[in-house]
PDB file of C-alpha atoms in Angstrom:
ATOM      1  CA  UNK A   1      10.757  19.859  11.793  1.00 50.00           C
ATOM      2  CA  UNK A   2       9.147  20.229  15.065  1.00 63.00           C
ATOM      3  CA  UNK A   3       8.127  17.191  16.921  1.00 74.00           C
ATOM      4  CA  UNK A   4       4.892  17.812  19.749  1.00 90.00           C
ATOM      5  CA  UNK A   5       4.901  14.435  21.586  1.00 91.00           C
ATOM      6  CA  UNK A   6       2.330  15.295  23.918  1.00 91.00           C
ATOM      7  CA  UNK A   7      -0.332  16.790  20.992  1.00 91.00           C
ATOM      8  CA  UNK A   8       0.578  13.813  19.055  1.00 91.00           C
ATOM      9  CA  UNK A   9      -0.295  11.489  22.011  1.00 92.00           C
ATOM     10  CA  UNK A  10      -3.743  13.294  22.407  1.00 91.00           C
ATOM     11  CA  UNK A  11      -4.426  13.208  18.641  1.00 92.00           C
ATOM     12  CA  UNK A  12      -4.025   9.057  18.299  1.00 92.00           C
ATOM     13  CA  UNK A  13      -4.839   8.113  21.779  1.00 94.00           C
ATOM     14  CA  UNK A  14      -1.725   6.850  22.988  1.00 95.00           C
ATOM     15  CA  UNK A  15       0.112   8.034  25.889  1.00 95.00           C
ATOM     16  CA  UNK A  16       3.269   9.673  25.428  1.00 94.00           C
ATOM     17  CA  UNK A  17       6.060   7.142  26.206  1.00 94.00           C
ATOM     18  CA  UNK A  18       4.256   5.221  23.201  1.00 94.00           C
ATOM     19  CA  UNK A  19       4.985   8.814  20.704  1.00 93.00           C
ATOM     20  CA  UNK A  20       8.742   8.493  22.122  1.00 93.00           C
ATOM     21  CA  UNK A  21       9.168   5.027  21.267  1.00 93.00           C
ATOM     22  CA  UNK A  22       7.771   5.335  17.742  1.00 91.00           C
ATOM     23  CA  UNK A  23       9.887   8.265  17.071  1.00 92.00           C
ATOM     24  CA  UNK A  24      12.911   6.598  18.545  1.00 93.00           C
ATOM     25  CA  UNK A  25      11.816   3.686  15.943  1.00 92.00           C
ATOM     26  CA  UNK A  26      11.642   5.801  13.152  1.00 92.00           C
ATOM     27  CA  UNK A  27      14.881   7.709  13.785  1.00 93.00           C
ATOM     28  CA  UNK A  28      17.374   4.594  13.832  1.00 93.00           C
ATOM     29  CA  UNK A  29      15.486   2.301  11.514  1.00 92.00           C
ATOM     30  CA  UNK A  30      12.942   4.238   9.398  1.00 92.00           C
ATOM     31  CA  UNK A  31       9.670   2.815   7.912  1.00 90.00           C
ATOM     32  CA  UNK A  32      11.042  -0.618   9.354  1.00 87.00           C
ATOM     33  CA  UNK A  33      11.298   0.382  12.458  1.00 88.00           C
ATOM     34  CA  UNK A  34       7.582   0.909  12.583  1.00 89.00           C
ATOM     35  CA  UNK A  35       6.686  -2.692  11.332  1.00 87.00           C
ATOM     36  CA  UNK A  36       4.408  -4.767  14.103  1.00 84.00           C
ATOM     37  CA  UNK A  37       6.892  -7.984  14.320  1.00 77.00           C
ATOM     38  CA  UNK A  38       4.642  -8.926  17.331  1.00 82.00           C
ATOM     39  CA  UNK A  39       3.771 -12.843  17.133  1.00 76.00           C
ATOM     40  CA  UNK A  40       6.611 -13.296  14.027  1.00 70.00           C
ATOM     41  CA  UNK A  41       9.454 -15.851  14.695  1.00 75.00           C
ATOM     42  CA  UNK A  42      12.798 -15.801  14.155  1.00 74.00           C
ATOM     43  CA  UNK A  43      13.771 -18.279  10.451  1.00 77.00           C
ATOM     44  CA  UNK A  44      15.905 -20.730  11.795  1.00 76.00           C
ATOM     45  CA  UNK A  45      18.620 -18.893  10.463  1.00 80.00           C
ATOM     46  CA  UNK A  46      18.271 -16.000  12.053  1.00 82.00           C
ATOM     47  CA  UNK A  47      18.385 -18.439  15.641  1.00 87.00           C
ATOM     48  CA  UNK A  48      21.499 -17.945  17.401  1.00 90.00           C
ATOM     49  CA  UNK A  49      22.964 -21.729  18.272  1.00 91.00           C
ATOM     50  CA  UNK A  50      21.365 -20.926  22.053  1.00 92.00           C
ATOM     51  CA  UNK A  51      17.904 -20.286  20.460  1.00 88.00           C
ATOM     52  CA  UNK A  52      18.200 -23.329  18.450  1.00 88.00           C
ATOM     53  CA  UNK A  53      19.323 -25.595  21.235  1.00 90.00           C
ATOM     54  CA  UNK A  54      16.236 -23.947  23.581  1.00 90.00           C
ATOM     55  CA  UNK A  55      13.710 -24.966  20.957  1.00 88.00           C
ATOM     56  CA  UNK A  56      14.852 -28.047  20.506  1.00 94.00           C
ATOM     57  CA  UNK A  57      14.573 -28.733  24.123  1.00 96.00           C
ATOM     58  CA  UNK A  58      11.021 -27.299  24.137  1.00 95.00           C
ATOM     59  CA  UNK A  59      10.562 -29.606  21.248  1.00 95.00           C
ATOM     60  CA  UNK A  60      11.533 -32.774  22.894  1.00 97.00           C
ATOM     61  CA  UNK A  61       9.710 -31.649  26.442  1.00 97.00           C
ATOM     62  CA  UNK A  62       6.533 -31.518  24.420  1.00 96.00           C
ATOM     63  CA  UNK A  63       7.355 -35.005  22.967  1.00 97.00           C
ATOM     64  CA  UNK A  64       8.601 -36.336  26.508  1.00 97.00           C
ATOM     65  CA  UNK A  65       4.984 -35.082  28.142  1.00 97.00           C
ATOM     66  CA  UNK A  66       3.163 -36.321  25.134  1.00 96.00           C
ATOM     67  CA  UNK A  67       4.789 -40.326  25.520  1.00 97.00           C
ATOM     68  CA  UNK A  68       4.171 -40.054  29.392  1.00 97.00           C
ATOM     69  CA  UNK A  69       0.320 -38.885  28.367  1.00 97.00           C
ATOM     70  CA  UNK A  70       0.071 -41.602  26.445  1.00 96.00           C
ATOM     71  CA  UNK A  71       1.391 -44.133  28.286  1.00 96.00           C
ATOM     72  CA  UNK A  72      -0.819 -42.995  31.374  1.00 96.00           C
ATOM     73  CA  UNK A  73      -3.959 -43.498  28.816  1.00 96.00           C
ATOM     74  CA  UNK A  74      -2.494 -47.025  28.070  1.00 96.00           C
ATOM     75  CA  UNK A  75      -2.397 -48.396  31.904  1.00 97.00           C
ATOM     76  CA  UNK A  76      -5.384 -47.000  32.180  1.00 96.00           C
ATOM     77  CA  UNK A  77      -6.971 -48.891  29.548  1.00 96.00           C
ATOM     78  CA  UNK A  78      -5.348 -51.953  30.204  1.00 96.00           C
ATOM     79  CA  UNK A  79      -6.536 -51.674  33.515  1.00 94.00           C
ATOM     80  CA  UNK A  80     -10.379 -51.373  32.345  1.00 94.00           C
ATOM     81  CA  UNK A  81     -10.077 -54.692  29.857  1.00 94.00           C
ATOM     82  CA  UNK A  82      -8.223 -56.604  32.964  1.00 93.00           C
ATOM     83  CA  UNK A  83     -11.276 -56.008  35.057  1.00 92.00           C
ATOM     84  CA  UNK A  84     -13.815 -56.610  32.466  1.00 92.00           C
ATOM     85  CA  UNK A  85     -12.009 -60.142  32.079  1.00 90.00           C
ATOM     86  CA  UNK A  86     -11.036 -61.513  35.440  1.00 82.00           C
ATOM     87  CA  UNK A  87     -14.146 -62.806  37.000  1.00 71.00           C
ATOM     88  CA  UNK A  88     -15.508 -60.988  40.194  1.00 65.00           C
ATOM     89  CA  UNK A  89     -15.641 -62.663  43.158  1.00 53.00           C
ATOM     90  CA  UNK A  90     -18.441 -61.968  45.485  1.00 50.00           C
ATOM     91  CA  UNK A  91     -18.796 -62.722  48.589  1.00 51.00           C
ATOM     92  CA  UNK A  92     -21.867 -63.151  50.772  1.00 53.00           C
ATOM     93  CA  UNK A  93     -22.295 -61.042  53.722  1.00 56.00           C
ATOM     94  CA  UNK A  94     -24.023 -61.594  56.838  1.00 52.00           C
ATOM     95  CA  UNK A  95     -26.662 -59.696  58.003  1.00 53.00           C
TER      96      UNK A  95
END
């Protein structure tokens, strides 16, 4: 069969580099090749032992930045209830 990128392209409104690809796809890996897999992960085992050491490092980043977060919120608060309980001292200026 004949393959017309370029009418193709025209037809669905895509340019054609996007034709090429699709046929490119469709050639190696057939209906699967066509599948939108954007926005799917990877099972974990399908991760290569890189890919599950680089999410577990994202992992414990998040975690890390969650605890500092947190304890920023804490001195913060402490600092508010240490305040409202020490007594102010004023002092009396002259005019």
């Amino acid at each position: 069969h004949e393959t017309n990128y370029k009418k193709t392209a025209e037809v669905f409104d895509v340019s054609y580099t996007q034709v090429y690809q699709w046929v490119k796809k469709y050639q190696s890996l057939g209906d699967d090749g066509l599948v939108d897999r954007r926005g799917q992960h990877k099972s974990e085992d399908q991760l290569s032992d890189i890919e599950i050491l680089e999410c577990k490092v994202k992992f414990l980043e998040r975690q890390l930045k969650e605890k500092e977060m947190e304890n920023e919120l804490l001195k913060k608060v402490q600092e508010i209830e240490r305040r409202r309980s020490s007594p102010r001292q004023r002092t009396k200026r002259n005019i």
